[in-house]
PDB file of C-alpha atoms and ligand atoms in Angstrom:
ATOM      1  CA  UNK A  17       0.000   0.000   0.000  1.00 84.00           C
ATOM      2  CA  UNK A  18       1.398   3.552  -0.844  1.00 93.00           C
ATOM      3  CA  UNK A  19       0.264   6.767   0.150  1.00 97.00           C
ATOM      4  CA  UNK A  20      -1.071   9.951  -2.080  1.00 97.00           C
ATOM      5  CA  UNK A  21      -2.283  13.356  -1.402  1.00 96.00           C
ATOM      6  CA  UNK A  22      -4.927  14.764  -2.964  1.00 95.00           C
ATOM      7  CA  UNK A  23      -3.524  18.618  -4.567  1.00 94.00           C
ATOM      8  CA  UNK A  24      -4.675  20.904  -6.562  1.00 91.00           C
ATOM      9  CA  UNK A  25      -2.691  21.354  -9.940  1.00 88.00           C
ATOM     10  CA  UNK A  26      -4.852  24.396 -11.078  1.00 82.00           C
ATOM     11  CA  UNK A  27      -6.084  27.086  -9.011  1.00 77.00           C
ATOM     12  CA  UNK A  28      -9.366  26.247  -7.697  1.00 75.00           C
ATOM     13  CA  UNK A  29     -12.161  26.943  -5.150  1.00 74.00           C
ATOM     14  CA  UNK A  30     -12.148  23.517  -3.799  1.00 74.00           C
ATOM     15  CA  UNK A  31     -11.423  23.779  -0.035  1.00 70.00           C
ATOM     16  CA  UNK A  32     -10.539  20.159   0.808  1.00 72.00           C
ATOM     17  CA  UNK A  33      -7.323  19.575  -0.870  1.00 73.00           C
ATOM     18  CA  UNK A  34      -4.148  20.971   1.623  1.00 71.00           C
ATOM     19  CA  UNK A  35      -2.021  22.007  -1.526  1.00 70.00           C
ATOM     20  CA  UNK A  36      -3.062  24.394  -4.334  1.00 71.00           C
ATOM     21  CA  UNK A  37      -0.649  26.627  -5.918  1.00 75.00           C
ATOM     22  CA  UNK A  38       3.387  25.984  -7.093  1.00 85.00           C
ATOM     23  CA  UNK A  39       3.243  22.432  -8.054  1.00 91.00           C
ATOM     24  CA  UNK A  40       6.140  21.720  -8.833  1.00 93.00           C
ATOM     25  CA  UNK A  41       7.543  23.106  -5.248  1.00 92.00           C
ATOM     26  CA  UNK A  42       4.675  20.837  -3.454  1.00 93.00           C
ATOM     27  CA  UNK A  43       5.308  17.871  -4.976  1.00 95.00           C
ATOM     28  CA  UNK A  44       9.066  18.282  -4.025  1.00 95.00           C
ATOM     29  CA  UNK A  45       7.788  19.066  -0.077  1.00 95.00           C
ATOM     30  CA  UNK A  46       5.574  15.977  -0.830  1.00 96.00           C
ATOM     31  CA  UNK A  47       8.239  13.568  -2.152  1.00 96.00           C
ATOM     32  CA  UNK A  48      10.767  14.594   0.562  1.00 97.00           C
ATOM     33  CA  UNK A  49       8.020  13.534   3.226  1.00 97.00           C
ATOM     34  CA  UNK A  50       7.853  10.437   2.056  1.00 97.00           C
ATOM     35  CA  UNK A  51       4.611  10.374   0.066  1.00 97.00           C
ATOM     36  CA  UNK A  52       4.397   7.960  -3.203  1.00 95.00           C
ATOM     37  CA  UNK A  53       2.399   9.434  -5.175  1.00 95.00           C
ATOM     38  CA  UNK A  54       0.062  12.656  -5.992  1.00 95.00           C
ATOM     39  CA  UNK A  55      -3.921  12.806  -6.883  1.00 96.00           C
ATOM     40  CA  UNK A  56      -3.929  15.519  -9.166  1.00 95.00           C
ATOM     41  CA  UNK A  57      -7.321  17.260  -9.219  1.00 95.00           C
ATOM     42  CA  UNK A  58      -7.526  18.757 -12.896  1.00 95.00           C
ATOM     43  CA  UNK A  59     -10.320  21.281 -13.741  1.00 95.00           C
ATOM     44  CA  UNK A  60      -9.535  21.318 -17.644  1.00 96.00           C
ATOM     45  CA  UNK A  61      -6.858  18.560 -18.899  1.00 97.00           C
ATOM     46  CA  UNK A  62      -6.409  20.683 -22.175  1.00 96.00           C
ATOM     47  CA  UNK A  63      -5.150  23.751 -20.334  1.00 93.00           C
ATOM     48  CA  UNK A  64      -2.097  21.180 -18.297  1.00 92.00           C
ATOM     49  CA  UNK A  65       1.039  20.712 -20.090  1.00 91.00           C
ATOM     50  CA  UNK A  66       1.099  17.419 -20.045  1.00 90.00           C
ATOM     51  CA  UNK A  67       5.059  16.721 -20.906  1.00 90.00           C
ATOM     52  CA  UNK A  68       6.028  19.356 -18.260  1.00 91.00           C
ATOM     53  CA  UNK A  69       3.408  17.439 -15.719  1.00 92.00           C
ATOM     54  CA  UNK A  70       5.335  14.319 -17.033  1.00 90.00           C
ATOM     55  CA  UNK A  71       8.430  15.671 -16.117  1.00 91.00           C
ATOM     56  CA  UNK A  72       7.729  17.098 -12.938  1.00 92.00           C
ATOM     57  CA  UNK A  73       6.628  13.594 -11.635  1.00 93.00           C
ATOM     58  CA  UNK A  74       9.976  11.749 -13.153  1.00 92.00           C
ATOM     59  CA  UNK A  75      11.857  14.803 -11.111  1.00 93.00           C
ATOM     60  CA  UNK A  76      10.046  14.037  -7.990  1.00 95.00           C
ATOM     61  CA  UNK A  77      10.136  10.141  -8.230  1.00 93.00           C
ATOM     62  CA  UNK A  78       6.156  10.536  -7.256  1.00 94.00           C
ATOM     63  CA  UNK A  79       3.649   8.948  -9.298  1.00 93.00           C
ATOM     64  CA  UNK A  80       0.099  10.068 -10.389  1.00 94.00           C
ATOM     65  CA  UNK A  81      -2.368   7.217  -9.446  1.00 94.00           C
ATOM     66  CA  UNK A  82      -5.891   8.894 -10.163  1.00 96.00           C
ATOM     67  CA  UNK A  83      -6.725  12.568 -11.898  1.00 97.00           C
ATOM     68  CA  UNK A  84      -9.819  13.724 -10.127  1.00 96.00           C
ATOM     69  CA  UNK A  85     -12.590  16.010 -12.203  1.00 97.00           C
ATOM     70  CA  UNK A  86     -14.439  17.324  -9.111  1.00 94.00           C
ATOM     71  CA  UNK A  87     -13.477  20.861  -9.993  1.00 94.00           C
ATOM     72  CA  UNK A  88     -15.204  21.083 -13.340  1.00 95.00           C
ATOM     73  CA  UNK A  89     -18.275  20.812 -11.387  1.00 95.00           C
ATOM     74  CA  UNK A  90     -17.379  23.213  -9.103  1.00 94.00           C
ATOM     75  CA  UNK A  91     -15.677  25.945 -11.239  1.00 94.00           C
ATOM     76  CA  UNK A  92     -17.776  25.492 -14.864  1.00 96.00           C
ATOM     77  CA  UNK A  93     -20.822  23.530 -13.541  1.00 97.00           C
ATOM     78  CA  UNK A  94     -20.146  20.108 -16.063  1.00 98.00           C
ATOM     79  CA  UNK A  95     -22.502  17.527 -15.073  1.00 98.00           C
ATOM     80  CA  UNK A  96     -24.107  14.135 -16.286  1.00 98.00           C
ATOM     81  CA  UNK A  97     -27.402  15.048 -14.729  1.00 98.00           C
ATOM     82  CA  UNK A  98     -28.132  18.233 -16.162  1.00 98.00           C
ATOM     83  CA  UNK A  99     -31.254  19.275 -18.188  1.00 98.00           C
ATOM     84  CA  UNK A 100     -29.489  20.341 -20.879  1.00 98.00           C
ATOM     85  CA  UNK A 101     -27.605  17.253 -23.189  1.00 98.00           C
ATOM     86  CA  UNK A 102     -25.078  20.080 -24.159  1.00 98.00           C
ATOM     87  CA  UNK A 103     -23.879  20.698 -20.510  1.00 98.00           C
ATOM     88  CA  UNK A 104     -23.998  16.760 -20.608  1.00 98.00           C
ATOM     89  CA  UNK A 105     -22.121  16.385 -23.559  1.00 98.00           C
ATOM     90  CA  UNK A 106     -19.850  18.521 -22.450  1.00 98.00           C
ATOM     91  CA  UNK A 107     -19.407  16.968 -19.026  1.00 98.00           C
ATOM     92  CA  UNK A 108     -18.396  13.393 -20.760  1.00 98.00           C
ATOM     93  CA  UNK A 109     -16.139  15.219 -23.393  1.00 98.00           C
ATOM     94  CA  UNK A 110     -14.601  16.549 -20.433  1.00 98.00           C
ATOM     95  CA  UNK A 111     -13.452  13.162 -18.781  1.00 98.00           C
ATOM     96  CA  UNK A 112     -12.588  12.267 -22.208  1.00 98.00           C
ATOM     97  CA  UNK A 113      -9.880  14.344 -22.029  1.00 98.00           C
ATOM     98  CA  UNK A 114      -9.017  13.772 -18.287  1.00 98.00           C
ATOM     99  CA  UNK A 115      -8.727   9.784 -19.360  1.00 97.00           C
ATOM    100  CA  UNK A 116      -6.517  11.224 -22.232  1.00 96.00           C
ATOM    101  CA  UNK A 117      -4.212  12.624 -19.972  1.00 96.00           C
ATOM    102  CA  UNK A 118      -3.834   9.473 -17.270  1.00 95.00           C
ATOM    103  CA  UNK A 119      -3.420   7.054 -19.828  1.00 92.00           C
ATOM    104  CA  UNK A 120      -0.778   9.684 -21.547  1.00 90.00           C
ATOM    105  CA  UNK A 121       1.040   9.827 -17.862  1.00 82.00           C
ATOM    106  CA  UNK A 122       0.980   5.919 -17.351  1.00 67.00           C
ATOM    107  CA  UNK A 123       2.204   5.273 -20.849  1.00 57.00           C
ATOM    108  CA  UNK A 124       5.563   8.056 -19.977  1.00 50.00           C
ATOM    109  CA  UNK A 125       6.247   6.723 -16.144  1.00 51.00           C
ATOM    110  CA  UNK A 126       5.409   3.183 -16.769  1.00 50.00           C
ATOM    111  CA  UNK A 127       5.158   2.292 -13.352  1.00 62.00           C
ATOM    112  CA  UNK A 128       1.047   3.072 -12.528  1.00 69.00           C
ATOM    113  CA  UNK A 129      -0.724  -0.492 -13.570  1.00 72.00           C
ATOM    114  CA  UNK A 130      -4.069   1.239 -13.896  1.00 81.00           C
ATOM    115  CA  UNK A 131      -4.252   4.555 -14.233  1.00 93.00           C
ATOM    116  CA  UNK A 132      -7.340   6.009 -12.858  1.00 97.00           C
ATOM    117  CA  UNK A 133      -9.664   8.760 -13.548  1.00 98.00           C
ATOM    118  CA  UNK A 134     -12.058   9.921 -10.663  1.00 98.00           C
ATOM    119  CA  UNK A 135     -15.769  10.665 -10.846  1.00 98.00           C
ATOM    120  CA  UNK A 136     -17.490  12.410  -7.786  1.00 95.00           C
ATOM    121  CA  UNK A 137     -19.017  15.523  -8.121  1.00 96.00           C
ATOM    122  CA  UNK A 138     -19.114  15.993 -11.994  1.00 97.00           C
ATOM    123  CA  UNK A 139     -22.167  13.515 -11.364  1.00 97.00           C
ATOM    124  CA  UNK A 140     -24.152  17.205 -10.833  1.00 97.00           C
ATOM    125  CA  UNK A 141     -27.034  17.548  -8.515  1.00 96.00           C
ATOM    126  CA  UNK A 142     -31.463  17.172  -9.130  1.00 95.00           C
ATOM    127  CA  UNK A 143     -33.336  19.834 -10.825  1.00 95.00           C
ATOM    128  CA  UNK A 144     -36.784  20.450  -9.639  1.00 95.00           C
ATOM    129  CA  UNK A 145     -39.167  18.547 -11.594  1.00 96.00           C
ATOM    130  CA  UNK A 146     -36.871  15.956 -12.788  1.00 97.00           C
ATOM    131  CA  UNK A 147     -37.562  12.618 -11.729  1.00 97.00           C
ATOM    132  CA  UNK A 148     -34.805  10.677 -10.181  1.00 96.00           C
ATOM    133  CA  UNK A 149     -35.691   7.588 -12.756  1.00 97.00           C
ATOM    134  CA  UNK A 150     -34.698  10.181 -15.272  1.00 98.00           C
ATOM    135  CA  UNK A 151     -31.396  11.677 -13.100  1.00 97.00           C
ATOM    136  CA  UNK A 152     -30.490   7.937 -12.981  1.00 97.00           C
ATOM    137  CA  UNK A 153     -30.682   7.114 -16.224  1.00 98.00           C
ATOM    138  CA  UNK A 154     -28.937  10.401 -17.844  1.00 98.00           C
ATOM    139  CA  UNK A 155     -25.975   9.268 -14.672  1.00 98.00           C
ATOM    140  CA  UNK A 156     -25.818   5.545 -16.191  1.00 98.00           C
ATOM    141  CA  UNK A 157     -25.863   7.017 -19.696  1.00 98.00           C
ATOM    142  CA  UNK A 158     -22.973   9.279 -19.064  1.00 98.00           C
ATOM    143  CA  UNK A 159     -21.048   6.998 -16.937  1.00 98.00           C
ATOM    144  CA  UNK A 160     -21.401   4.031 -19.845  1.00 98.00           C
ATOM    145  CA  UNK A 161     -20.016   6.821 -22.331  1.00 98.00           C
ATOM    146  CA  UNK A 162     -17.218   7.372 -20.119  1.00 98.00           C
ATOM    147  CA  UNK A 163     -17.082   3.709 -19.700  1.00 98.00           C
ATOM    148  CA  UNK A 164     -16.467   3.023 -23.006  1.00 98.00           C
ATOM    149  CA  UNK A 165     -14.030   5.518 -23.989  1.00 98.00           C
ATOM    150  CA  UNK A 166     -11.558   4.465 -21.159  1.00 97.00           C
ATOM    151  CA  UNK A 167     -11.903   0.582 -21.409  1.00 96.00           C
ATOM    152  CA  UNK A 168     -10.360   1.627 -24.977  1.00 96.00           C
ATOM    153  CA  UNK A 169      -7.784   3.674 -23.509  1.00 95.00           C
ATOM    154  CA  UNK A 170      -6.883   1.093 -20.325  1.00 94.00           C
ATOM    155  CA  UNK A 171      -7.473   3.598 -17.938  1.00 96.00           C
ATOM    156  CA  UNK A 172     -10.009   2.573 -14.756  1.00 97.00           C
ATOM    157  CA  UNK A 173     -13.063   4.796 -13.829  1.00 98.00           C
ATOM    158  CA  UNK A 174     -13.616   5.310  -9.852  1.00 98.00           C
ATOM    159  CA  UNK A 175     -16.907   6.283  -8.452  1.00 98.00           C
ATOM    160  CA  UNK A 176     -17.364   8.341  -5.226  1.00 98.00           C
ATOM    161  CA  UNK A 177     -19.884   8.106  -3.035  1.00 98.00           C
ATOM    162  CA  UNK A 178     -20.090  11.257  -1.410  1.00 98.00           C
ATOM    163  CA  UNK A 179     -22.110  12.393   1.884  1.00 98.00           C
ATOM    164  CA  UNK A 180     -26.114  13.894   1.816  1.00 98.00           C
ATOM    165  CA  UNK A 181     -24.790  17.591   2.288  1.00 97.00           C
ATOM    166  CA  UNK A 182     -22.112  17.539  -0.564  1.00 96.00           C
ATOM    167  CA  UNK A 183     -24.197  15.734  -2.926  1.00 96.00           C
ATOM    168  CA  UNK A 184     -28.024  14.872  -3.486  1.00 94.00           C
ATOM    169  CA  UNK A 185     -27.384  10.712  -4.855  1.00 96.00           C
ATOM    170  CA  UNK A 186     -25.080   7.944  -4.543  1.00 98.00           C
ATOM    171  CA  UNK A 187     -24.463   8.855  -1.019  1.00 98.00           C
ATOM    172  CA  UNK A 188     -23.333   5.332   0.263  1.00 98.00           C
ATOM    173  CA  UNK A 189     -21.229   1.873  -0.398  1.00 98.00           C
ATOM    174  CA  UNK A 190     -24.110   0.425  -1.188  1.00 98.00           C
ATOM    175  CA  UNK A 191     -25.338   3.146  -3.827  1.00 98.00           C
ATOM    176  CA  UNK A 192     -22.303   2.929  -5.233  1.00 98.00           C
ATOM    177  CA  UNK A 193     -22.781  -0.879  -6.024  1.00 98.00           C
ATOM    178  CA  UNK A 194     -26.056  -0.629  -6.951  1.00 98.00           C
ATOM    179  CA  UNK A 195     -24.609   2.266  -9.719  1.00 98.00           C
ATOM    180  CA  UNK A 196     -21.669  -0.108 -10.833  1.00 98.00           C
ATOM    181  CA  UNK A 197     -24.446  -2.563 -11.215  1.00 98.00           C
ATOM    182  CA  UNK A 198     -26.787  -0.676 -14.010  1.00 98.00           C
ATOM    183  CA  UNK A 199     -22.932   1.020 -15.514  1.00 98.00           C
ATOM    184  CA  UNK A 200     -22.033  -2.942 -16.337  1.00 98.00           C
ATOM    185  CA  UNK A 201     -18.220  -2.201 -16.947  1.00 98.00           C
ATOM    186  CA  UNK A 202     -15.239  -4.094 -14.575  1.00 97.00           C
ATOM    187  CA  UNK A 203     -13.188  -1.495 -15.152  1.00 97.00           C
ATOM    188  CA  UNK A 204     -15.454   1.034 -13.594  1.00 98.00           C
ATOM    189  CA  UNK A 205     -15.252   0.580  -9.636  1.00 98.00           C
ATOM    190  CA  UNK A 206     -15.661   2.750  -6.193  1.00 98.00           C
ATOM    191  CA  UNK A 207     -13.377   4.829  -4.229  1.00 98.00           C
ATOM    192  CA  UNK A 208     -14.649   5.061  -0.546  1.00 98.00           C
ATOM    193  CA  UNK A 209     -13.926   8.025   1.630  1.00 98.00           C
ATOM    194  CA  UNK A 210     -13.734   7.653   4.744  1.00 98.00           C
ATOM    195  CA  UNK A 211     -15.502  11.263   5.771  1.00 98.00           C
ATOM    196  CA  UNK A 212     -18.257  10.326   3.878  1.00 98.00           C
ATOM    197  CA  UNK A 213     -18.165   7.375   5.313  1.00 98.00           C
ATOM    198  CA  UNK A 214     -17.780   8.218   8.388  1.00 98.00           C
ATOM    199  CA  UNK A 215     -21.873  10.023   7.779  1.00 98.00           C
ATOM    200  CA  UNK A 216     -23.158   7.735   5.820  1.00 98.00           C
ATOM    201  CA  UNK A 217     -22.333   3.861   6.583  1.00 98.00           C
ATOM    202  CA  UNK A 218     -23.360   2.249   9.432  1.00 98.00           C
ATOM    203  CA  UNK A 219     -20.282   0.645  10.170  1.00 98.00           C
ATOM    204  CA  UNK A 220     -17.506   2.087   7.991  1.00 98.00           C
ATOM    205  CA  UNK A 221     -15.505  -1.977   7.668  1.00 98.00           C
ATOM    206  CA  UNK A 222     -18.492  -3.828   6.930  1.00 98.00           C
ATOM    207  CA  UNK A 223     -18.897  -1.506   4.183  1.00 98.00           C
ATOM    208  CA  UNK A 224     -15.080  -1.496   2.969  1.00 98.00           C
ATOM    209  CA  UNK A 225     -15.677  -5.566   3.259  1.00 98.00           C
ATOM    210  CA  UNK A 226     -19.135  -5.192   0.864  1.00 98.00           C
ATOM    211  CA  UNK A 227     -17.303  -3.406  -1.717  1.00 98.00           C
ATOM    212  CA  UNK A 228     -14.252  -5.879  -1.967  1.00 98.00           C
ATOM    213  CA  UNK A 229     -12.932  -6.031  -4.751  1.00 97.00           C
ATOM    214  CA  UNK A 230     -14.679  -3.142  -6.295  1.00 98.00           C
ATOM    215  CA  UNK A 231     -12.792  -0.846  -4.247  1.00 98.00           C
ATOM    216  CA  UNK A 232     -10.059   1.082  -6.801  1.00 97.00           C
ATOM    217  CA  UNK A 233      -8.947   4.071  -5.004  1.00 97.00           C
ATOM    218  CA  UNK A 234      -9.011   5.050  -1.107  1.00 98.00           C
ATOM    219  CA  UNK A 235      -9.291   8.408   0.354  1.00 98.00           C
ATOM    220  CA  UNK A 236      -8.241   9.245   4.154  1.00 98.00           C
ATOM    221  CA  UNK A 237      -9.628  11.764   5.858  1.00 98.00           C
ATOM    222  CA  UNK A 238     -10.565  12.146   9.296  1.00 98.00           C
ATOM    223  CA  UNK A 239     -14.266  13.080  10.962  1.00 98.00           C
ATOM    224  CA  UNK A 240     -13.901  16.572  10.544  1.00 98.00           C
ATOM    225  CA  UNK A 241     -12.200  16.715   7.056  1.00 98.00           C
ATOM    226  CA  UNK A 242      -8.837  17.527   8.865  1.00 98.00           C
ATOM    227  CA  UNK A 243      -5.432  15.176   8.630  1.00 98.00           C
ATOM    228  CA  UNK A 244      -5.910  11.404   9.647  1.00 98.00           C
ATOM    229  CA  UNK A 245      -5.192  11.552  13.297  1.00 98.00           C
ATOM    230  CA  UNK A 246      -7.019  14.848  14.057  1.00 98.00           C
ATOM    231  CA  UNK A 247     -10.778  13.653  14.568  1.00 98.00           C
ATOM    232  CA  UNK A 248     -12.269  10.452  15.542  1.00 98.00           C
ATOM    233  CA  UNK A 249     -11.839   7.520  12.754  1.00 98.00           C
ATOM    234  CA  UNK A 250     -10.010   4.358  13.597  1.00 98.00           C
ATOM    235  CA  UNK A 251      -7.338   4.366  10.934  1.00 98.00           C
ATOM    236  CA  UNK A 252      -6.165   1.149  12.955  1.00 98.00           C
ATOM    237  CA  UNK A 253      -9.179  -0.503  12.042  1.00 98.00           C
ATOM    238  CA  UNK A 254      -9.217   0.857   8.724  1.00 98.00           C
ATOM    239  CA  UNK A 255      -5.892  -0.036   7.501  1.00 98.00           C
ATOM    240  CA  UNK A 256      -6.158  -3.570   9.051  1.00 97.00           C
ATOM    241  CA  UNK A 257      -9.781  -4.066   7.273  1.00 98.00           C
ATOM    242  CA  UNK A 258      -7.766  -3.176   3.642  1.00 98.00           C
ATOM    243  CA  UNK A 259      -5.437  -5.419   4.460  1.00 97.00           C
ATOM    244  CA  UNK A 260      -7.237  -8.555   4.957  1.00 97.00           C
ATOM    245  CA  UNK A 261      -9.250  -7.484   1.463  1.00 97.00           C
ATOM    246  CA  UNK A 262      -5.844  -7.482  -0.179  1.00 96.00           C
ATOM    247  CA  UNK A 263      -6.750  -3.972  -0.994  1.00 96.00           C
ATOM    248  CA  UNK A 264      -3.245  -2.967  -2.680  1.00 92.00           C
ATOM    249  CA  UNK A 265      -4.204   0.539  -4.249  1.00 94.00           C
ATOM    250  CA  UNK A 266      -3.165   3.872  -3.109  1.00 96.00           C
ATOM    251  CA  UNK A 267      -3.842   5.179   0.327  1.00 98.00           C
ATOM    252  CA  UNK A 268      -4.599   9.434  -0.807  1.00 98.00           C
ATOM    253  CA  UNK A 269      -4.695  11.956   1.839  1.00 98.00           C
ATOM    254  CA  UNK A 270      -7.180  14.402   1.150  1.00 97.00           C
ATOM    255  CA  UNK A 271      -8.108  16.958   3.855  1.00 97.00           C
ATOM    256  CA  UNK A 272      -8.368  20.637   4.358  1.00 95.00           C
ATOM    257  CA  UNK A 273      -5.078  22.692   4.642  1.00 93.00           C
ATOM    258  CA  UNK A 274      -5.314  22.864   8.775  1.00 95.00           C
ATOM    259  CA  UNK A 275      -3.500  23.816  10.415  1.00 95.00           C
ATOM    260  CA  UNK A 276      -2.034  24.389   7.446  1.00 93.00           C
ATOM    261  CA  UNK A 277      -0.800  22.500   4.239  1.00 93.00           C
ATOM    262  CA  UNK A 278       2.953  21.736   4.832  1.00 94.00           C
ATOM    263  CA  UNK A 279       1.590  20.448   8.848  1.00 96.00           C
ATOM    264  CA  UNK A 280      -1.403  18.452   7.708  1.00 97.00           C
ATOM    265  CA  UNK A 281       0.558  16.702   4.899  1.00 97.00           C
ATOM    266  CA  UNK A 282       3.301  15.629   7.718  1.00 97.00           C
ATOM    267  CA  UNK A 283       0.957  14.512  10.246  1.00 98.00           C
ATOM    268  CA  UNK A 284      -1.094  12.016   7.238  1.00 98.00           C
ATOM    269  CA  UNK A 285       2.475  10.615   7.166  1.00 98.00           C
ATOM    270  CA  UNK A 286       3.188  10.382  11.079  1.00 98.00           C
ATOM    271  CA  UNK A 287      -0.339   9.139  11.966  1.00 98.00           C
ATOM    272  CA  UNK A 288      -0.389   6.308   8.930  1.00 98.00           C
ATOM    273  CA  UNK A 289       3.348   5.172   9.077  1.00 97.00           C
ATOM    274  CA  UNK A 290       2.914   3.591  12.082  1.00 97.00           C
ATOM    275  CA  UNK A 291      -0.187   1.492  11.599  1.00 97.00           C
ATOM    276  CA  UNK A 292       1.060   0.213   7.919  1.00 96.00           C
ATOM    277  CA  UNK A 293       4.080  -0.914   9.845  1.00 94.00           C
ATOM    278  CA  UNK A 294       2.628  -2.751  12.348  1.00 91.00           C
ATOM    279  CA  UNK A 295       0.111  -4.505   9.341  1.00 87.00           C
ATOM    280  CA  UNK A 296       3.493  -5.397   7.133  1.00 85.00           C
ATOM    281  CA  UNK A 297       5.135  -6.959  10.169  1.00 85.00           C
ATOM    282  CA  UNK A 298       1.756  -9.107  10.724  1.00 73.00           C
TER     283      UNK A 298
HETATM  284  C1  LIG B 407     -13.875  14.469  -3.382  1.00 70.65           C
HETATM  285  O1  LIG B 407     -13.028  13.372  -3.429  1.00 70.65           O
HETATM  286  C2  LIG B 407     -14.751  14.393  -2.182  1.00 70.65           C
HETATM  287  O2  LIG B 407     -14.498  13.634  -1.316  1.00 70.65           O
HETATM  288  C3  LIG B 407     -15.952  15.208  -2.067  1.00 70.65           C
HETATM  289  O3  LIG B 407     -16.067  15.703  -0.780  1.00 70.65           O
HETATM  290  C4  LIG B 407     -16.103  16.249  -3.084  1.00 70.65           C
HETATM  291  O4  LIG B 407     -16.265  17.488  -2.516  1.00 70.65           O
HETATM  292 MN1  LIG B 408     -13.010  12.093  -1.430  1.00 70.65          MN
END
């Protein structure tokens, strides 16, 4: 198991990511802690320079496991549920290009097996009047486009349930099966979090168990969306229910910059260092 961190590689809004800004510098900080890899969170793929990205991660000896698309909900509105099949359209031509870009960064470093691309809140929210048969069914639709384009491309699609106040469906584990389900692709899986989790399951390893070997992609967080280690989670438990799943994806990090970025970032590490030690030594 190797850990990530969720940053930002263009400037957004997004609050829960600890580093936005001078990428290059914070993936150096990054690699020098000790981190394996980086979850780049990419509002627009075509505005990245992709061979200087490339480069950057060679430099660092970091890796790029998963691009995530969350911000071109937040900044441009792209969705797969809205009204309109051009903002649609749009939304899937969009993750096109993000699944463009990780199978373009897998094919350079060689050393990701299957490059993801992340789908959480580009899954838009309801519209009054629009029935949630219909939300579902323009969600499948969009998701089986996307689908399609990166079974082609070998890149994996990873589905995020996310918690009641952050997003109106697909708030659970179970949602998220029922989703990969009706999608019908077994190269599209989930990616739990545990501060959704941490609302939404009942018990946070029974649902890590249910998922099995649909789980992809991991994100660590703590209660209160701080550093893992600052709220109330059981990363013990956590870490020890991965292991006996055989779970052997990335571990990402991604919490709000508190304290602040450089301190959060270097607590992930001292908090989760110890418990993946004691599960390696059995
Ligand atoms: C993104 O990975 C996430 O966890 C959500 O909270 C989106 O805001
Ligand atoms: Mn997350």
């Amino acid at each position: 198991v190797k850990l990530s961190l969720a940053i930002s590689a263009q400037a957004t809004r997004y609050g829960d990511v600890a580093f936005v800004g001078d990428l290059d510098r914070n993936m150096g900080r990054l690699a020098q802690m000790g981190y394996d890899g980086v979850e780049l969170g990419i509002r627009d793929p075509l505005a990245m320079d992709a061979a200087e990205l490339e480069a950057m991660l060679a430099r660092h000896d970091l890796v790029c496991p998963v691009i995530s698309t969350g911000q071109a909900w937040i900044e441009e509105r792209l969705s797969f549920t809205s009204p309109d099949p051009k903002v649609r359209e749009a939304a899937v031509e969009r993750i096109g290009q993000h699944i463009a870009l990780a199978a373009r960064m897998n094919t350079m470093s060689g050393t990701i097996e299957h490059p993801m691309v992340m789908l959480g809140l580009i899954r838009g929210r309801r519209t009054e009047g629009v029935s949630d048969d219909q939300v579902m069914a323009w969600l499948v639709e969009a998701l089986r486009e996307c689908a399609s384009v990166s079974g082609r491309a070998g890149v994996q699609l990873v589905i995020e349930p996310i918690n009641r106040f952050e997003a109106d469906f697909i708030h659970s584990a179970r949602d998220g099966l029922a989703l990969l389900e009706r999608v019908g692709y077994d190269h599209v899986g989930l990616i739990l979090d545990t501060f959704h989790m941490n609302i939404e399951e009942p018990s946070i390893e029974e649902s890590m168990r249910l998922v099995g070997p649909r789980l992809f992609h991991f994100h660590l967080s703590d209660s209160n969306r701080w550093h893992p280690g600052a709220g109330h989670i059981d990363f013990a438990s956590v870490v020890r229910t991965l292991a006996d799943m055989g779970y052997d994806g990335f571990l990402s990090g991604e919490f709000m910059a508190k304290p602040d970025a450089e301190t959060a970032a270097q607590r992930m590490i001292e908090h989760m260092w110890p418990l993946l030690r004691e599960i390696r030594q059995g």
